[in-house]
Tab-separated table of C-alpha atoms in Angstrom:
chain	number	residue	atom	x	y	z
A	1	UNK	CA	-3.514	11.282	24.089
A	2	UNK	CA	-3.781	7.656	25.090
A	3	UNK	CA	-7.172	8.075	27.529
A	4	UNK	CA	-8.921	9.976	23.978
A	5	UNK	CA	-7.560	7.027	22.128
A	6	UNK	CA	-9.304	4.266	24.603
A	7	UNK	CA	-12.691	5.850	24.926
A	8	UNK	CA	-13.027	6.315	20.858
A	9	UNK	CA	-11.699	3.224	19.797
A	10	UNK	CA	-14.476	2.017	22.547
A	11	UNK	CA	-17.139	4.561	21.445
A	12	UNK	CA	-16.735	2.948	17.815
A	13	UNK	CA	-17.127	-0.342	18.001
A	14	UNK	CA	-20.110	0.346	20.986
A	15	UNK	CA	-22.042	2.061	17.360
A	16	UNK	CA	-20.494	-0.670	15.352
A	17	UNK	CA	-22.012	-3.082	17.205
A	18	UNK	CA	-24.943	-1.201	17.761
A	19	UNK	CA	-25.055	-1.370	13.708
A	20	UNK	CA	-25.178	-4.819	13.370
A	21	UNK	CA	-27.845	-5.449	16.299
A	22	UNK	CA	-30.534	-3.409	14.503
A	23	UNK	CA	-30.012	-5.160	10.904
A	24	UNK	CA	-33.425	-6.229	9.913
A	25	UNK	CA	-33.736	-10.004	8.604
A	26	UNK	CA	-36.356	-8.305	5.588
A	27	UNK	CA	-34.984	-8.106	2.387
A	28	UNK	CA	-34.236	-4.741	0.683
A	29	UNK	CA	-33.150	-3.350	-2.327
A	30	UNK	CA	-29.330	-2.418	-2.806
A	31	UNK	CA	-28.221	-0.805	0.148
A	32	UNK	CA	-26.818	3.208	-0.897
A	33	UNK	CA	-23.063	3.797	-0.816
A	34	UNK	CA	-21.468	4.147	2.684
A	35	UNK	CA	-21.084	7.804	3.688
A	36	UNK	CA	-17.654	9.236	2.979
A	37	UNK	CA	-15.439	10.161	5.797
A	38	UNK	CA	-14.576	13.709	6.597
A	39	UNK	CA	-11.724	12.555	7.331
A	40	UNK	CA	-10.195	10.838	4.258
A	41	UNK	CA	-12.261	13.886	2.219
A	42	UNK	CA	-9.974	16.411	4.618
A	43	UNK	CA	-7.079	14.543	3.892
A	44	UNK	CA	-7.586	14.170	0.099
A	45	UNK	CA	-8.060	18.352	-0.131
A	46	UNK	CA	-4.674	18.756	1.808
A	47	UNK	CA	-2.436	16.400	0.310
A	48	UNK	CA	-4.215	16.110	-3.599
A	49	UNK	CA	-5.005	19.659	-3.736
A	50	UNK	CA	-8.729	18.848	-4.559
A	51	UNK	CA	-11.804	20.723	-3.044
A	52	UNK	CA	-14.720	18.674	-1.165
A	53	UNK	CA	-16.760	18.284	-4.951
A	54	UNK	CA	-13.605	17.263	-6.721
A	55	UNK	CA	-12.129	14.808	-3.760
A	56	UNK	CA	-16.080	13.288	-3.879
A	57	UNK	CA	-15.721	12.887	-7.312
A	58	UNK	CA	-12.705	10.892	-7.559
A	59	UNK	CA	-13.384	8.515	-4.941
A	60	UNK	CA	-16.782	7.536	-7.095
A	61	UNK	CA	-14.716	7.634	-10.010
A	62	UNK	CA	-12.145	5.142	-8.264
A	63	UNK	CA	-14.699	2.740	-6.849
A	64	UNK	CA	-15.825	2.430	-10.696
A	65	UNK	CA	-12.413	1.877	-12.343
A	66	UNK	CA	-11.175	-0.256	-9.421
A	67	UNK	CA	-14.267	-2.685	-9.928
A	68	UNK	CA	-13.679	-2.212	-13.799
A	69	UNK	CA	-10.149	-3.659	-13.653
A	70	UNK	CA	-10.773	-7.364	-13.511
A	71	UNK	CA	-13.556	-7.534	-16.374
A	72	UNK	CA	-11.580	-5.253	-18.237
A	73	UNK	CA	-8.164	-8.067	-17.571
A	74	UNK	CA	-10.516	-10.841	-18.547
A	75	UNK	CA	-11.728	-8.848	-22.150
A	76	UNK	CA	-8.190	-8.063	-23.272
A	77	UNK	CA	-7.109	-11.642	-22.916
A	78	UNK	CA	-3.380	-12.357	-23.891
A	79	UNK	CA	-3.097	-8.533	-24.978
A	80	UNK	CA	-3.509	-6.945	-21.674
A	81	UNK	CA	-0.516	-4.686	-21.144
A	82	UNK	CA	-1.724	-3.730	-17.635
A	83	UNK	CA	-4.057	-0.640	-16.721
A	84	UNK	CA	-4.159	2.105	-14.742
A	85	UNK	CA	-7.072	4.866	-13.412
A	86	UNK	CA	-6.158	8.260	-15.045
A	87	UNK	CA	-6.759	11.271	-13.236
A	88	UNK	CA	-7.517	13.685	-15.588
A	89	UNK	CA	-9.908	12.103	-17.581
A	90	UNK	CA	-11.857	10.175	-13.928
A	91	UNK	CA	-11.735	6.770	-16.071
A	92	UNK	CA	-9.279	3.244	-16.325
A	93	UNK	CA	-6.538	3.193	-18.806
A	94	UNK	CA	-6.382	-0.539	-20.311
A	95	UNK	CA	-3.267	-1.137	-22.412
A	96	UNK	CA	-3.648	-3.929	-24.849
A	97	UNK	CA	-0.982	-5.034	-27.511
A	98	UNK	CA	-3.783	-5.705	-30.369
A	99	UNK	CA	-6.065	-4.028	-32.423
A	100	UNK	CA	-8.068	-6.581	-31.852
A	101	UNK	CA	-8.420	-7.020	-28.213
A	102	UNK	CA	-9.283	-3.151	-28.194
A	103	UNK	CA	-12.859	-2.941	-28.948
A	104	UNK	CA	-13.395	-6.113	-26.366
A	105	UNK	CA	-11.973	-4.048	-23.473
A	106	UNK	CA	-13.722	-0.433	-24.945
A	107	UNK	CA	-17.241	-2.612	-24.587
A	108	UNK	CA	-17.091	-2.866	-20.589
A	109	UNK	CA	-16.587	1.251	-20.880
A	110	UNK	CA	-12.455	1.721	-20.462
A	111	UNK	CA	-10.160	3.626	-22.276
A	112	UNK	CA	-7.703	1.519	-24.421
A	113	UNK	CA	-3.942	2.352	-24.907
A	114	UNK	CA	-2.282	0.670	-27.784
A	115	UNK	CA	1.436	-1.060	-26.412
A	116	UNK	CA	4.520	-3.140	-27.546
A	117	UNK	CA	4.134	-5.547	-24.826
A	118	UNK	CA	1.872	-7.282	-22.538
A	119	UNK	CA	2.006	-7.391	-18.741
A	120	UNK	CA	3.149	-11.143	-19.563
A	121	UNK	CA	6.442	-10.025	-21.106
A	122	UNK	CA	7.324	-7.488	-18.934
A	123	UNK	CA	6.064	-9.354	-15.090
A	124	UNK	CA	8.939	-11.868	-17.008
A	125	UNK	CA	11.264	-8.937	-17.274
A	126	UNK	CA	10.902	-7.934	-14.263
A	127	UNK	CA	11.702	-11.335	-12.514
A	128	UNK	CA	14.943	-11.884	-14.955
A	129	UNK	CA	16.067	-8.506	-12.678
A	130	UNK	CA	14.881	-10.630	-9.434
A	131	UNK	CA	16.928	-13.188	-9.972
A	132	UNK	CA	20.237	-11.445	-10.874
A	133	UNK	CA	19.640	-9.592	-7.412
A	134	UNK	CA	19.683	-13.019	-6.059
A	135	UNK	CA	21.941	-14.365	-7.692
A	136	UNK	CA	24.490	-11.703	-6.523
A	137	UNK	CA	26.068	-11.854	-3.195
A	138	UNK	CA	25.856	-8.180	-2.510
A	139	UNK	CA	22.144	-7.936	-3.973
A	140	UNK	CA	21.583	-4.816	-6.080
A	141	UNK	CA	24.017	-2.505	-5.314
A	142	UNK	CA	22.745	0.690	-2.844
A	143	UNK	CA	22.053	3.270	-5.193
A	144	UNK	CA	19.370	1.411	-6.899
A	145	UNK	CA	16.292	1.991	-4.391
A	146	UNK	CA	14.389	-1.054	-6.382
A	147	UNK	CA	11.874	-1.551	-9.781
A	148	UNK	CA	8.862	-2.314	-11.426
A	149	UNK	CA	6.199	-2.699	-14.023
A	150	UNK	CA	5.023	0.656	-15.191
A	151	UNK	CA	1.894	-0.101	-17.204
A	152	UNK	CA	1.957	3.378	-18.564
A	153	UNK	CA	5.065	3.231	-19.476
A	154	UNK	CA	5.056	-0.206	-20.687
A	155	UNK	CA	8.581	-0.769	-19.350
A	156	UNK	CA	10.239	-1.758	-15.968
A	157	UNK	CA	11.249	1.130	-14.348
A	158	UNK	CA	14.502	0.999	-12.696
A	159	UNK	CA	14.775	3.688	-9.633
A	160	UNK	CA	18.124	4.900	-8.903
A	161	UNK	CA	19.225	7.597	-5.917
A	162	UNK	CA	20.560	10.461	-8.437
A	163	UNK	CA	23.187	11.276	-6.517
A	164	UNK	CA	24.712	7.679	-7.174
A	165	UNK	CA	23.406	7.345	-10.895
A	166	UNK	CA	26.784	7.638	-12.135
A	167	UNK	CA	28.423	4.746	-9.773
A	168	UNK	CA	30.350	2.188	-11.260
A	169	UNK	CA	28.002	-0.312	-9.462
A	170	UNK	CA	24.818	1.253	-10.540
A	171	UNK	CA	25.973	1.071	-14.061
A	172	UNK	CA	26.669	-1.981	-14.426
A	173	UNK	CA	23.645	-3.752	-12.577
A	174	UNK	CA	21.494	-1.618	-14.991
A	175	UNK	CA	23.761	-2.906	-17.789
A	176	UNK	CA	23.053	-6.056	-16.860
A	177	UNK	CA	19.096	-5.608	-16.148
A	178	UNK	CA	18.784	-4.398	-19.514
A	179	UNK	CA	19.647	-7.783	-21.216
A	180	UNK	CA	16.056	-9.153	-19.256
A	181	UNK	CA	13.827	-7.016	-21.152
A	182	UNK	CA	12.721	-2.777	-21.970
A	183	UNK	CA	14.203	-1.215	-19.060
A	184	UNK	CA	14.080	2.663	-18.818
A	185	UNK	CA	16.139	3.808	-15.565
A	186	UNK	CA	14.709	6.700	-13.638
A	187	UNK	CA	17.159	8.930	-11.246
A	188	UNK	CA	14.329	10.914	-9.291
A	189	UNK	CA	14.839	10.208	-5.672
A	190	UNK	CA	17.104	11.669	-3.127
A	191	UNK	CA	18.002	8.946	-1.232
A	192	UNK	CA	18.086	5.691	-0.746
A	193	UNK	CA	14.372	3.541	1.059
A	194	UNK	CA	14.452	2.680	4.706
A	195	UNK	CA	11.581	0.830	7.148
A	196	UNK	CA	9.898	3.201	9.241
A	197	UNK	CA	9.834	1.033	12.634
A	198	UNK	CA	11.355	3.424	15.774
A	199	UNK	CA	12.711	3.488	18.728
A	200	UNK	CA	9.946	3.453	21.608
A	201	UNK	CA	8.480	6.691	22.333
A	202	UNK	CA	5.323	6.910	24.450
A	203	UNK	CA	1.933	7.235	23.557
A	204	UNK	CA	1.810	4.954	20.263
A	205	UNK	CA	-0.140	1.889	19.613
A	206	UNK	CA	2.640	-1.020	19.957
A	207	UNK	CA	5.923	-2.102	20.927
A	208	UNK	CA	7.973	-4.949	20.787
A	209	UNK	CA	11.600	-5.003	22.037
A	210	UNK	CA	12.824	-1.087	22.129
A	211	UNK	CA	10.696	-0.788	18.456
A	212	UNK	CA	7.379	1.121	17.716
A	213	UNK	CA	5.911	0.160	15.068
A	214	UNK	CA	1.983	0.763	13.799
A	215	UNK	CA	-1.322	-1.135	13.702
A	216	UNK	CA	-1.878	-1.861	10.213
A	217	UNK	CA	-5.677	-3.483	9.756
A	218	UNK	CA	-7.888	-5.484	12.599
A	219	UNK	CA	-8.403	-9.296	11.578
A	220	UNK	CA	-10.103	-11.390	12.955
A	221	UNK	CA	-8.367	-12.554	16.052
A	222	UNK	CA	-5.556	-9.930	15.809
A	223	UNK	CA	-3.841	-7.374	13.334
A	224	UNK	CA	-1.280	-7.114	10.253
A	225	UNK	CA	1.612	-5.793	10.153
A	226	UNK	CA	5.085	-5.176	9.013
A	227	UNK	CA	7.286	-8.039	9.082
A	228	UNK	CA	10.489	-5.968	10.261
A	229	UNK	CA	9.088	-4.833	13.354
A	230	UNK	CA	8.970	-8.167	14.917
A	231	UNK	CA	9.589	-11.831	14.597
A	232	UNK	CA	7.486	-14.845	14.993
A	233	UNK	CA	7.324	-15.178	19.058
A	234	UNK	CA	7.940	-11.259	19.782
A	235	UNK	CA	5.480	-10.442	22.356
A	236	UNK	CA	3.952	-6.950	21.908
A	237	UNK	CA	2.764	-3.973	24.133
A	238	UNK	CA	0.323	-1.875	23.332
A	239	UNK	CA	0.082	1.929	23.731
A	240	UNK	CA	-0.955	1.632	27.155
A	241	UNK	CA	1.907	-0.719	28.138
A	242	UNK	CA	0.135	-3.992	28.779
A	243	UNK	CA	0.662	-7.097	27.167
A	244	UNK	CA	-1.182	-7.332	24.136
A	245	UNK	CA	-0.514	-10.442	22.180
A	246	UNK	CA	2.542	-11.945	19.946
A	247	UNK	CA	3.585	-11.959	16.983
A	248	UNK	CA	2.110	-15.465	14.838
A	249	UNK	CA	4.592	-15.380	12.134
A	250	UNK	CA	6.358	-12.631	10.223
A	251	UNK	CA	8.416	-12.356	7.033
A	252	UNK	CA	10.843	-9.921	6.283
A	253	UNK	CA	13.165	-9.008	3.876
A	254	UNK	CA	11.874	-11.279	1.229
A	255	UNK	CA	8.477	-9.922	1.883
A	256	UNK	CA	7.554	-7.515	4.604
A	257	UNK	CA	4.484	-8.014	6.668
A	258	UNK	CA	3.276	-10.294	10.006
A	259	UNK	CA	0.502	-11.606	11.948
A	260	UNK	CA	0.361	-10.064	15.738
A	261	UNK	CA	-2.321	-12.512	17.333
A	262	UNK	CA	-4.093	-10.632	20.880
A	263	UNK	CA	-5.629	-11.475	23.851
A	264	UNK	CA	-5.318	-9.963	27.251
A	265	UNK	CA	-8.401	-7.900	27.074
A	266	UNK	CA	-8.139	-6.456	23.559
A	267	UNK	CA	-10.435	-6.769	21.095
A	268	UNK	CA	-10.340	-5.922	17.494
A	269	UNK	CA	-12.759	-3.393	15.245
A	270	UNK	CA	-12.453	-2.754	11.432
A	271	UNK	CA	-11.461	1.073	12.108
A	272	UNK	CA	-8.238	3.079	10.577
A	273	UNK	CA	-7.412	5.385	13.436
A	274	UNK	CA	-7.538	9.426	12.533
A	275	UNK	CA	-5.364	9.936	15.757
A	276	UNK	CA	-7.248	12.935	16.558
A	277	UNK	CA	-6.455	14.847	13.454
A	278	UNK	CA	-9.062	13.330	11.342
A	279	UNK	CA	-12.479	10.889	12.830
A	280	UNK	CA	-11.784	7.345	12.249
A	281	UNK	CA	-12.324	5.571	9.006
A	282	UNK	CA	-14.407	2.717	8.789
A	283	UNK	CA	-13.192	-0.380	6.707
A	284	UNK	CA	-15.489	-2.450	4.258
A	285	UNK	CA	-13.500	-4.476	2.189
A	286	UNK	CA	-9.989	-5.104	0.110
A	287	UNK	CA	-10.634	-3.928	-3.711
A	288	UNK	CA	-7.109	-3.328	-5.032
A	289	UNK	CA	-7.018	0.207	-6.162
A	290	UNK	CA	-5.499	0.835	-9.483
A	291	UNK	CA	-2.177	2.745	-10.181
A	292	UNK	CA	-2.753	6.141	-10.273
A	293	UNK	CA	-5.681	6.333	-7.748
A	294	UNK	CA	-5.492	8.500	-4.570
A	295	UNK	CA	-4.430	6.591	-1.478
A	296	UNK	CA	-4.508	7.559	1.885
A	297	UNK	CA	-1.980	6.494	5.293
A	298	UNK	CA	-2.393	5.753	8.334
A	299	UNK	CA	0.946	5.549	10.882
A	300	UNK	CA	1.274	6.767	14.605
A	301	UNK	CA	3.863	8.996	13.941
A	302	UNK	CA	2.795	11.725	11.065
A	303	UNK	CA	-1.080	10.536	11.218
A	304	UNK	CA	-3.510	10.617	7.694
A	305	UNK	CA	-2.088	11.812	4.534
A	306	UNK	CA	-2.494	10.696	1.107
A	307	UNK	CA	-1.143	10.079	-2.298
A	308	UNK	CA	-1.553	8.554	-5.619
A	309	UNK	CA	-0.551	4.769	-6.849
A	310	UNK	CA	2.681	5.149	-8.693
A	311	UNK	CA	2.818	1.644	-9.426
A	312	UNK	CA	2.338	-2.477	-7.955
A	313	UNK	CA	4.790	-5.823	-7.554
A	314	UNK	CA	7.639	-3.021	-7.335
A	315	UNK	CA	11.344	-5.015	-5.825
A	316	UNK	CA	12.507	-2.919	-3.280
A	317	UNK	CA	16.167	-2.881	-2.420
A	318	UNK	CA	15.930	-2.461	1.510
A	319	UNK	CA	19.435	-2.296	3.048
A	320	UNK	CA	18.730	-5.569	4.926
A	321	UNK	CA	18.078	-7.265	0.760
A	322	UNK	CA	15.456	-6.868	-1.172
A	323	UNK	CA	11.400	-6.891	-0.819
A	324	UNK	CA	8.624	-8.249	-3.485
A	325	UNK	CA	5.597	-7.346	-4.669
A	326	UNK	CA	5.835	-4.079	-3.283
A	327	UNK	CA	3.291	-0.933	-4.132
A	328	UNK	CA	4.120	2.143	-4.871
A	329	UNK	CA	3.174	5.505	-4.162
A	330	UNK	CA	3.662	9.339	-3.209
A	331	UNK	CA	2.285	9.449	0.174
A	332	UNK	CA	4.910	10.529	2.829
A	333	UNK	CA	6.315	8.461	5.973
A	334	UNK	CA	8.722	8.597	8.889
A	335	UNK	CA	9.801	6.196	11.751
A	336	UNK	CA	7.531	4.784	13.382
A	337	UNK	CA	4.841	4.700	11.119
A	338	UNK	CA	6.475	1.318	9.568
A	339	UNK	CA	3.344	-1.160	9.851
A	340	UNK	CA	0.211	0.829	9.794
A	341	UNK	CA	-2.568	1.395	7.084
A	342	UNK	CA	-3.351	2.328	3.480
A	343	UNK	CA	-6.190	2.401	2.838
A	344	UNK	CA	-8.555	3.804	-0.872
A	345	UNK	CA	-12.081	5.234	0.211
A	346	UNK	CA	-13.254	2.020	3.012
A	347	UNK	CA	-11.213	-0.612	0.896
A	348	UNK	CA	-8.113	-1.326	2.642
A	349	UNK	CA	-4.949	-1.462	0.794
A	350	UNK	CA	-1.839	-2.536	2.627
A	351	UNK	CA	0.444	-2.458	5.061
A	352	UNK	CA	3.317	0.208	5.223
A	353	UNK	CA	6.482	-1.257	5.050
A	354	UNK	CA	9.402	1.566	4.342
A	355	UNK	CA	10.359	4.386	1.944
A	356	UNK	CA	12.369	7.729	1.526
A	357	UNK	CA	12.402	11.337	2.644
A	358	UNK	CA	9.784	12.467	5.133
A	359	UNK	CA	6.677	14.183	5.790
A	360	UNK	CA	8.036	17.682	5.565
A	361	UNK	CA	10.095	17.786	2.243
A	362	UNK	CA	8.243	15.299	0.971
A	363	UNK	CA	9.170	11.308	-0.777
A	364	UNK	CA	7.091	8.271	-1.199
A	365	UNK	CA	6.480	5.183	0.569
A	366	UNK	CA	5.804	1.351	0.106
A	367	UNK	CA	3.697	-1.124	1.414
A	368	UNK	CA	2.871	-4.296	1.147
A	369	UNK	CA	-0.156	-5.374	0.044
A	370	UNK	CA	-2.987	-6.346	2.696
A	371	UNK	CA	-4.342	-9.394	0.129
A	372	UNK	CA	-0.825	-11.249	0.091
A	373	UNK	CA	-1.170	-11.011	3.795
A	374	UNK	CA	-4.531	-12.460	4.112
A	375	UNK	CA	-4.052	-15.603	1.897
A	376	UNK	CA	-0.337	-16.439	3.274
A	377	UNK	CA	-1.636	-16.575	7.089
A	378	UNK	CA	-5.203	-17.817	6.425
A	379	UNK	CA	-6.762	-14.437	7.318
A	380	UNK	CA	-10.452	-12.819	7.728
A	381	UNK	CA	-9.911	-8.781	7.210
A	382	UNK	CA	-12.597	-7.107	9.758
A	383	UNK	CA	-15.228	-5.317	8.116
A	384	UNK	CA	-17.718	-2.684	9.060
């Protein structure tokens, strides 16, 4: 596995360099859409129950929705209430609080839903719950797994573990949270979220101390990954046990991201690994996919799995402390997948943080958005 992995990376690098080396300086027409990864299509068919034509159509629809988000938000102005991709219609839906803004949003090509609360109001309510948890000596109770703004529900959703909904500390937390604004309580989770780091296991991408985690995305000079995998200065070993580099920056809890600088003969390439399960996926950018869009994850334990974006800007309540501005997905993960890549089409989305459940019985996983990590450390994503 190790030898095959090294050869695959080397071949990918040569193919990418070969493509760059043959580039023409002559002006040309707009480039066609890059070919879709067969592995991505296979994973979407398996995990989302789609046929290959349906998966291709979904990707095309989501690209359009992703490109439309910013324009639609600007058209809505102060009436903007959030947006999401609606798989049933194949369109971006934008929530607005006034009929006057609805017409301007429709002109962008997006569908419109009238709602009561603006995105600013919902964000303020969520921030109030964040402060409530931070001001408590014990933080949020373990029966509360997290909270996030849900634009489709037009409320702040508090997720609680189903078996602990009746706990006194959970009820008290929810009662105080309702004072911050419109709150909806959901008790769908079977267990509390946890990070996905793991003890050392042979044949996987990198180790720090006795912890195994997964590489997120290549950046110029190294890669990004989860913050709970190592502290600044921690030495990193690669999949073959050789020295790879060190954690240059790391934040957890509060955030869950890190930057590892590499050397010792290691190099970066703009790919997400298929681990022999599916072909590798080229990374071409980091445009943020909307809520409702399909998304796939690659990790060193469970390899490729796909699902949907369920929510953004969520606060996740781990046992080590709360982590903010996370994105929630329906994708499963397991220990050792921490730090691994979340990708939508060929666009980098974030690094795996934690979740609940597993890839045998199902579950949910959160990731830290990659653009925040790039901004925080002044990094440039390595793209094809």
